[in-house]
PDB file of C-alpha atoms in Angstrom:
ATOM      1  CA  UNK A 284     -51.271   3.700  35.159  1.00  0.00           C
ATOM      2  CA  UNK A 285     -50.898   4.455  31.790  1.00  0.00           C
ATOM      3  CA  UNK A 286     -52.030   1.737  29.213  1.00  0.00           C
ATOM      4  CA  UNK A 287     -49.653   0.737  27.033  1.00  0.00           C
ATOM      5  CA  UNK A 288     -50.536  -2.883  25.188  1.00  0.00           C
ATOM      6  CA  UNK A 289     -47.824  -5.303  25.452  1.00  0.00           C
ATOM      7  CA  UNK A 290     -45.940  -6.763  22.442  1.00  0.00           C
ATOM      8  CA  UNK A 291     -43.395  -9.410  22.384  1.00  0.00           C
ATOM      9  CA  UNK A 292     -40.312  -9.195  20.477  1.00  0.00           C
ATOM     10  CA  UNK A 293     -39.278 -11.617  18.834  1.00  0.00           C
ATOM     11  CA  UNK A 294     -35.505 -11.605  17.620  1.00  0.00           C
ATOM     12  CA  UNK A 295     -33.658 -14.835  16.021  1.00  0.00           C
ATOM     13  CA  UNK A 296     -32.403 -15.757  12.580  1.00  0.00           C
ATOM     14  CA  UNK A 297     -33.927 -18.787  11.991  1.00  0.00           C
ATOM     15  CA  UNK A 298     -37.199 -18.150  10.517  1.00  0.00           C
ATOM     16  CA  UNK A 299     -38.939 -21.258  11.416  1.00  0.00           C
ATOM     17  CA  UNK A 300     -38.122 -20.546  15.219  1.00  0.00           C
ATOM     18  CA  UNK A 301     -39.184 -16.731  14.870  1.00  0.00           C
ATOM     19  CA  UNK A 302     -43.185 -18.159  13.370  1.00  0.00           C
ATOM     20  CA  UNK A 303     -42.681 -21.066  16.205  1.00  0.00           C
ATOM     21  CA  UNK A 304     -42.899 -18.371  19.009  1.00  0.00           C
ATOM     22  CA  UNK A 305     -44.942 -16.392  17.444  1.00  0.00           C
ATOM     23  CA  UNK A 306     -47.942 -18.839  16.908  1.00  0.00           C
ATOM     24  CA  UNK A 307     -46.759 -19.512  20.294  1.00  0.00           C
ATOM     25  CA  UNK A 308     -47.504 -15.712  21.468  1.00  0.00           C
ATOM     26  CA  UNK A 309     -50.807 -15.253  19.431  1.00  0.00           C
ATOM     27  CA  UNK A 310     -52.123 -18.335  21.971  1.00  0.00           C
ATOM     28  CA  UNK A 311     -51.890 -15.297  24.268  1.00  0.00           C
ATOM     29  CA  UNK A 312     -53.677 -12.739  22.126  1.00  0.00           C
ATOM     30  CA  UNK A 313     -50.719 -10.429  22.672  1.00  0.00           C
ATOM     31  CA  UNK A 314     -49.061  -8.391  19.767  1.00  0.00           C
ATOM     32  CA  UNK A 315     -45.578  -9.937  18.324  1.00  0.00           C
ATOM     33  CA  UNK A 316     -43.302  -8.497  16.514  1.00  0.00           C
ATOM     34  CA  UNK A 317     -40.356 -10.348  14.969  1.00  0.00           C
ATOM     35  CA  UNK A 318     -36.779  -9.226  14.006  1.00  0.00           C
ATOM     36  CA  UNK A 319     -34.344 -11.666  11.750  1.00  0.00           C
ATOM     37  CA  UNK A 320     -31.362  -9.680  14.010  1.00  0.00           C
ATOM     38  CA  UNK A 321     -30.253  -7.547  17.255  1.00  0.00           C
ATOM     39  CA  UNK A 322     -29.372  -4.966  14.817  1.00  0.00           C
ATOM     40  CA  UNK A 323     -32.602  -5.127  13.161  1.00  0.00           C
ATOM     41  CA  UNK A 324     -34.145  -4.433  16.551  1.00  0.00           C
ATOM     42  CA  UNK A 325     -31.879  -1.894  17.491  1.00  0.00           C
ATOM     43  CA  UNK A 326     -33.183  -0.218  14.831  1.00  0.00           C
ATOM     44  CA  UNK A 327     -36.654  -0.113  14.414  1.00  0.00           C
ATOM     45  CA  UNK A 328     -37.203  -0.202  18.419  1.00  0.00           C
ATOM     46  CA  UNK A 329     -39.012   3.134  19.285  1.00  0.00           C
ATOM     47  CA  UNK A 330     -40.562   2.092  23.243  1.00  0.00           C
ATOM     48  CA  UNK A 331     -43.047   0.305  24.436  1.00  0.00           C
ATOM     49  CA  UNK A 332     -44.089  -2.650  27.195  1.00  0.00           C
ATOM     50  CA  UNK A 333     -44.098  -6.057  26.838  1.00  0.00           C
ATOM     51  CA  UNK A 334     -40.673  -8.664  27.029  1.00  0.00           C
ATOM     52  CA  UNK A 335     -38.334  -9.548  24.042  1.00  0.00           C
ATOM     53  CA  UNK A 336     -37.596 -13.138  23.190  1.00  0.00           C
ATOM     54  CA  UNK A 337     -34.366 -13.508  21.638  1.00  0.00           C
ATOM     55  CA  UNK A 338     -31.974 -16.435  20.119  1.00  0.00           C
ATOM     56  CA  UNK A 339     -28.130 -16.380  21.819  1.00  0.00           C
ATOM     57  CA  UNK A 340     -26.799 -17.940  18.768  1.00  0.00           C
ATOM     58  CA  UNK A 341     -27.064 -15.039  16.142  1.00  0.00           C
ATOM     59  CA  UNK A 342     -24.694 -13.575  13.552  1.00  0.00           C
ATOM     60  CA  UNK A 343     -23.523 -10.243  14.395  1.00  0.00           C
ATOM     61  CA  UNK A 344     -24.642  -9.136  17.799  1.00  0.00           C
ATOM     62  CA  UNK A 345     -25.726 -12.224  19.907  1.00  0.00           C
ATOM     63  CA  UNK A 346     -28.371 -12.606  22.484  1.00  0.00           C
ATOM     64  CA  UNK A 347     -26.378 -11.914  25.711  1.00  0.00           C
ATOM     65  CA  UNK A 348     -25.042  -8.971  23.702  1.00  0.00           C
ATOM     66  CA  UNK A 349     -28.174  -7.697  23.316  1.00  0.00           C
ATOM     67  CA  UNK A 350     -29.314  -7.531  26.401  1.00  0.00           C
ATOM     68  CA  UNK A 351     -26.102  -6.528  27.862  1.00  0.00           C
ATOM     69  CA  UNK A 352     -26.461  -3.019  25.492  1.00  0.00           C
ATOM     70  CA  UNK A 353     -29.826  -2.676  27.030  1.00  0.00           C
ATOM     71  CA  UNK A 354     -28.747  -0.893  30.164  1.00  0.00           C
ATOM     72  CA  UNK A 355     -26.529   1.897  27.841  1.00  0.00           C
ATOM     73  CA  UNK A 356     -29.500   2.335  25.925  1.00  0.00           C
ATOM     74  CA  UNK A 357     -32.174   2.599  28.281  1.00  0.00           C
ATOM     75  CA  UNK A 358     -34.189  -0.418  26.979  1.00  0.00           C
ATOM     76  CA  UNK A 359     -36.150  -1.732  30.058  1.00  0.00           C
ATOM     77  CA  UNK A 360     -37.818  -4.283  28.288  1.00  0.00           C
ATOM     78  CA  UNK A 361     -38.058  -7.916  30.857  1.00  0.00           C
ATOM     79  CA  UNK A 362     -35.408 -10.558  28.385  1.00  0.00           C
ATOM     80  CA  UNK A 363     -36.058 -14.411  28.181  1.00  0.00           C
ATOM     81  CA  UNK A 364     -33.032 -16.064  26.338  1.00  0.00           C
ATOM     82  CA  UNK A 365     -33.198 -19.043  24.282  1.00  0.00           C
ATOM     83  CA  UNK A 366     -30.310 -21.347  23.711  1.00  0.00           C
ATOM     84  CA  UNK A 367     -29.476 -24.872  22.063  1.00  0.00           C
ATOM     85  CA  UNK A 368     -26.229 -24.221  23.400  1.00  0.00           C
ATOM     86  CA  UNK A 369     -27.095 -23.953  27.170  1.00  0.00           C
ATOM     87  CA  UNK A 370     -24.318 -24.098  29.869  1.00  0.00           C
ATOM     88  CA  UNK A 371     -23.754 -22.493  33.345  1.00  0.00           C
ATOM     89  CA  UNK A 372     -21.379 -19.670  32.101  1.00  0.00           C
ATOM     90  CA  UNK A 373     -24.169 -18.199  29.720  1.00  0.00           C
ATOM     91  CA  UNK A 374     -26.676 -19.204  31.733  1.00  0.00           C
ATOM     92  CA  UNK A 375     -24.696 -16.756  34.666  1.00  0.00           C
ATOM     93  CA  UNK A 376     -23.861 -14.152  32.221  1.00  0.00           C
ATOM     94  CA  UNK A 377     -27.419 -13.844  30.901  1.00  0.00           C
ATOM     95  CA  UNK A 378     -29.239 -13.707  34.595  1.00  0.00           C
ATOM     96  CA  UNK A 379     -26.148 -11.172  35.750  1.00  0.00           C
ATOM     97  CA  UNK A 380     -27.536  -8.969  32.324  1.00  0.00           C
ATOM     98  CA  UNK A 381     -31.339  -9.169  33.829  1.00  0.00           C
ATOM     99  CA  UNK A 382     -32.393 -11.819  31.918  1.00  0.00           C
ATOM    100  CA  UNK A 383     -35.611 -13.312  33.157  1.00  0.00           C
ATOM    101  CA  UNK A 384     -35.462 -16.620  32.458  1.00  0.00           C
ATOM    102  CA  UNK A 385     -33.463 -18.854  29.875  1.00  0.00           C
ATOM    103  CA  UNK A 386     -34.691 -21.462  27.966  1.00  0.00           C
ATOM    104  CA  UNK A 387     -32.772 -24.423  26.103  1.00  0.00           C
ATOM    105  CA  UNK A 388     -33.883 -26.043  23.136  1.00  0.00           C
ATOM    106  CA  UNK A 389     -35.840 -27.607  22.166  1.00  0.00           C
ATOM    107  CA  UNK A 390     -38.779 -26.780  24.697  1.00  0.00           C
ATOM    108  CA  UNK A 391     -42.573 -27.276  25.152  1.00  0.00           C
ATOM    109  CA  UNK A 392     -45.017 -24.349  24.267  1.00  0.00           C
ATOM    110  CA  UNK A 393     -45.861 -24.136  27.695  1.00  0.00           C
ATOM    111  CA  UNK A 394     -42.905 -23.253  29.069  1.00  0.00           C
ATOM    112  CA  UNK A 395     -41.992 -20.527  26.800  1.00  0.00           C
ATOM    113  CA  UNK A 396     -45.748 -19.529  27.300  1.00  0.00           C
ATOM    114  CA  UNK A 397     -44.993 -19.686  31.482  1.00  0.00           C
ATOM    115  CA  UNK A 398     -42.030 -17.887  30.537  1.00  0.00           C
ATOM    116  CA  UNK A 399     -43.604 -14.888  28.690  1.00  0.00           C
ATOM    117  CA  UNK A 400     -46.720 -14.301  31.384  1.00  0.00           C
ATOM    118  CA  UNK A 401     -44.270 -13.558  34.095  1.00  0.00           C
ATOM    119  CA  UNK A 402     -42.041 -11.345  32.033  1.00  0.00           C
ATOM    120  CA  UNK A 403     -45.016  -9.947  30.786  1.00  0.00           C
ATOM    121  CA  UNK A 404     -46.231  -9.588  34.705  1.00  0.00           C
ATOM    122  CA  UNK A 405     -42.413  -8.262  35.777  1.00  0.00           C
ATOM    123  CA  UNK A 406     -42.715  -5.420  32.951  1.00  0.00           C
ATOM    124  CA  UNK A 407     -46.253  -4.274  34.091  1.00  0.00           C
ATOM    125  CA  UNK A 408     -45.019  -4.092  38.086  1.00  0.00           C
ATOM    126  CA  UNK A 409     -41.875  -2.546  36.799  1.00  0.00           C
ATOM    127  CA  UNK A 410     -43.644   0.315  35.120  1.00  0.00           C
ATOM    128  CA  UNK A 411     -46.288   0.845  37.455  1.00  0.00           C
ATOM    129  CA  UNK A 412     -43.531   1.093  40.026  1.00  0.00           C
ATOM    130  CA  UNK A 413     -41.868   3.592  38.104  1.00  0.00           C
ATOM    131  CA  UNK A 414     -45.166   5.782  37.745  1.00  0.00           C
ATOM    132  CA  UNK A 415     -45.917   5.609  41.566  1.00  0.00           C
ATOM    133  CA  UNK A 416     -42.195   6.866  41.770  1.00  0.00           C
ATOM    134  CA  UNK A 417     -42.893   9.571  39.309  1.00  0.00           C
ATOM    135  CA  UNK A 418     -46.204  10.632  40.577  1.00  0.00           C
ATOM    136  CA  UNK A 419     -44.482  11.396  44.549  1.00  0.00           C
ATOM    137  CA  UNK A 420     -41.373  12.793  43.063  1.00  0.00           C
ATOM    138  CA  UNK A 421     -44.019  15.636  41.381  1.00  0.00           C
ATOM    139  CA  UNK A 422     -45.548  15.702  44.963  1.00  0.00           C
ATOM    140  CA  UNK A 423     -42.282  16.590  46.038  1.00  0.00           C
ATOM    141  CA  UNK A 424     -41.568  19.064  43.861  1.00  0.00           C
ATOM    142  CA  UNK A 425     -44.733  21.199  45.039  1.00  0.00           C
ATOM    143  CA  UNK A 426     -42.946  21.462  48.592  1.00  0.00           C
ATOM    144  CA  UNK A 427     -42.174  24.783  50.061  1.00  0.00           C
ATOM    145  CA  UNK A 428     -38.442  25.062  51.171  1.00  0.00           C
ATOM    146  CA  UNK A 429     -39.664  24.380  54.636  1.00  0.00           C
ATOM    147  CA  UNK A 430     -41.908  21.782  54.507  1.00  0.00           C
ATOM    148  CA  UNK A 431     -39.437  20.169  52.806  1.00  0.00           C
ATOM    149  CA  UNK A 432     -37.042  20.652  55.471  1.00  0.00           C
ATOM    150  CA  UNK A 433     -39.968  18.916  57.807  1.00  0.00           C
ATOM    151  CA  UNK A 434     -40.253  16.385  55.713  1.00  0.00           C
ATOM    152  CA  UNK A 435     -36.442  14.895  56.062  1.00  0.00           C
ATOM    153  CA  UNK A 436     -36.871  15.551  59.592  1.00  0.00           C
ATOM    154  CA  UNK A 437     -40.079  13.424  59.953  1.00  0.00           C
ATOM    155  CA  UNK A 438     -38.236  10.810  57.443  1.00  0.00           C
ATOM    156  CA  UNK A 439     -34.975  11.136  59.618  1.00  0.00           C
ATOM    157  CA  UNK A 440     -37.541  10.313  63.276  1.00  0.00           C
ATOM    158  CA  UNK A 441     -37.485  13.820  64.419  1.00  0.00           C
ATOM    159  CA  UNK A 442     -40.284  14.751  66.725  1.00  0.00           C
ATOM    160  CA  UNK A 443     -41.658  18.412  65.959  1.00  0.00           C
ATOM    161  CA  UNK A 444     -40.185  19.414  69.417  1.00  0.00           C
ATOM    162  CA  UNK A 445     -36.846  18.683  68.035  1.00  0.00           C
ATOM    163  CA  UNK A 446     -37.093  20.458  64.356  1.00  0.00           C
ATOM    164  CA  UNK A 447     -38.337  22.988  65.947  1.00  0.00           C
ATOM    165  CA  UNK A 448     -35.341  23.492  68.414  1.00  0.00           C
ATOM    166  CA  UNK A 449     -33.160  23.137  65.030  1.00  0.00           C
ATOM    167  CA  UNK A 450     -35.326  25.564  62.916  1.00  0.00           C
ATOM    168  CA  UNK A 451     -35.592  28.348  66.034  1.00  0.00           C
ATOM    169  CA  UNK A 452     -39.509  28.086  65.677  1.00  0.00           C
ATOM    170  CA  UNK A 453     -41.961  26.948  67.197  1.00  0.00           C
ATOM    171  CA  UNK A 454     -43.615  23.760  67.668  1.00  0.00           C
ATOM    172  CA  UNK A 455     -46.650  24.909  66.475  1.00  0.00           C
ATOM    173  CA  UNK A 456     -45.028  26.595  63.441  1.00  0.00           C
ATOM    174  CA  UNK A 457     -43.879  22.768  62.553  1.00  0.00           C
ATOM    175  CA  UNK A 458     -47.082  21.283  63.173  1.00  0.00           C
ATOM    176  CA  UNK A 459     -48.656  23.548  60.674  1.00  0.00           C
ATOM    177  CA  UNK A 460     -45.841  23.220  58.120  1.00  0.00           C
ATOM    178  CA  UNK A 461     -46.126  19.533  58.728  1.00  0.00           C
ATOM    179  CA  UNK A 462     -49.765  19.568  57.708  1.00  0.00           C
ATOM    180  CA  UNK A 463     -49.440  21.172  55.097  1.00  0.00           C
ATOM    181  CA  UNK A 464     -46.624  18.878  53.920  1.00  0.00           C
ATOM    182  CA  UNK A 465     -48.703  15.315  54.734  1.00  0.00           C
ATOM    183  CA  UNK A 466     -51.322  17.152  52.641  1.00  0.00           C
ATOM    184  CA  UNK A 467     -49.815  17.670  49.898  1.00  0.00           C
ATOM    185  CA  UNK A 468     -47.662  13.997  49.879  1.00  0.00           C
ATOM    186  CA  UNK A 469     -51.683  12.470  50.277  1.00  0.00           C
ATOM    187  CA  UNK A 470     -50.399  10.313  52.906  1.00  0.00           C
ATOM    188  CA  UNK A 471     -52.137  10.550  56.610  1.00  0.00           C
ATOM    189  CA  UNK A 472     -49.420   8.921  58.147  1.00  0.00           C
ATOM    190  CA  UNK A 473     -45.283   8.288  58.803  1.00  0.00           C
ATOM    191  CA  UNK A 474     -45.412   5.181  58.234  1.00  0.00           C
ATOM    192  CA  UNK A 475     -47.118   5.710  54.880  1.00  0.00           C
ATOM    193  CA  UNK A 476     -45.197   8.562  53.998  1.00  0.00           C
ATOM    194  CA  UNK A 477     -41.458   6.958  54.871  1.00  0.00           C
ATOM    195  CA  UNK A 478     -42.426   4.141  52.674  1.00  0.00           C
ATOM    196  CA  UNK A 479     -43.889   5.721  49.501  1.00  0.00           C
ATOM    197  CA  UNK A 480     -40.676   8.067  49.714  1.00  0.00           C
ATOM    198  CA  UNK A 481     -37.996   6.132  50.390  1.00  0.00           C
ATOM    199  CA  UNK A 482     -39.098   3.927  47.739  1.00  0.00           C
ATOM    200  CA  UNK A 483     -39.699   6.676  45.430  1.00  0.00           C
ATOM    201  CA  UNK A 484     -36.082   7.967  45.540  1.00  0.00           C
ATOM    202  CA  UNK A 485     -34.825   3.630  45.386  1.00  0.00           C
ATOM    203  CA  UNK A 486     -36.759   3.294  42.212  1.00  0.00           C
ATOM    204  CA  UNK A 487     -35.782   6.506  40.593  1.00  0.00           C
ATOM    205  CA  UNK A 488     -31.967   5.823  41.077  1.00  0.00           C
ATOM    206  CA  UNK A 489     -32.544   2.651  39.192  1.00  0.00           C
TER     207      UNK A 489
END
């Protein structure tokens, strides 16, 4: 996987709640970065791992805004939400926008420290998901036209007796196009090869 160091974002107006969570964060020796806005996020965001902590209450853009522009802008970035205004509708909006957890003031360290581990955790699966996906989808791509054709049929539960009926070859013509093909997917069996495909082609429609 590729290493990327995790920083937290930190976005909220109040500027004694921004240095709270971010003495909070140090206790983690993790980078944080804090923004007095959404807008001031939007705009000096380039990429990077890690989880953003963000107020709801905010001039301009709120916190459930924010994270509901994330998905038109690409930002995959885990969200915890914190609120001194907490109620079910926001609490529903925010989880239906992929926020990981929300958190109502005023709260002990060591839940917004709980908090940020496991979005910190969820981003680091996420990517390394994402790379596995990336890293069969290339394997893919270095299939011939026919052992790609084998390899639906082996994902679909055709035997070689059948794809070969359908392709007019023969069985042994499969087998050989079918080594190839396992060969090339590193995977030395169906089983293993269904799974790391079908949830290749899941993740990368995400």
């Amino acid at each position: 996987m590729s290493e990327l160091n995790p920083v937290v974002y930190v976005v909220d107006d109040d500027l004694q709640m921004r240095t709270l969570v971010r003495n909070i964060v140090q206790c983690l020796d993790l980078e944080c970065q804090t923004f007095a806005s959404a807008e001031d996020f939007l705009g000096n965001y380039q990429s990077g791992s890690g989880c953003i902590i963000t107020d709801v209450r905010m001039p301009g853009m709120d916190g459930v805004e924010l994270l509901e522009a994330f998905g038109q802008l690409g930002i995959v970035l885990p969200c915890i939400l914190i609120t001194g205004h907490g109620d079910i509708p926001l609490a529903v909006r925010a989880m239906q926008s992929n926020a990981v957890d929300v958190i109502e003031k005023p709260f002990q360290n060591i839940v917004l420290l709980n908090a940020i581990q496991r979005a910190i955790e969820l981003d680091q699966n996420n990517r390394q998901q994402k790379e596995n996906a990336l890293a069969v989808s290339r394997r893919l791509e270095q299939l011939t036209e026919r052992e790609s054709e084998v390899l639906e049929g082996v994902l679909q539960g055709q035997s070689n007796k059948q794809m070969a009926f359908n392709s007019n070859v023969s069985v042994k013509t499969i087998e050989a196009h079918r080594s190839r093909m396992m060969k090339k997917m590193k995977t030395y069996s169906v089983a293993e090869l269904v799974k790391q495909v079908t949830e290749a082609r899941l993740e990368l429609k995400k």
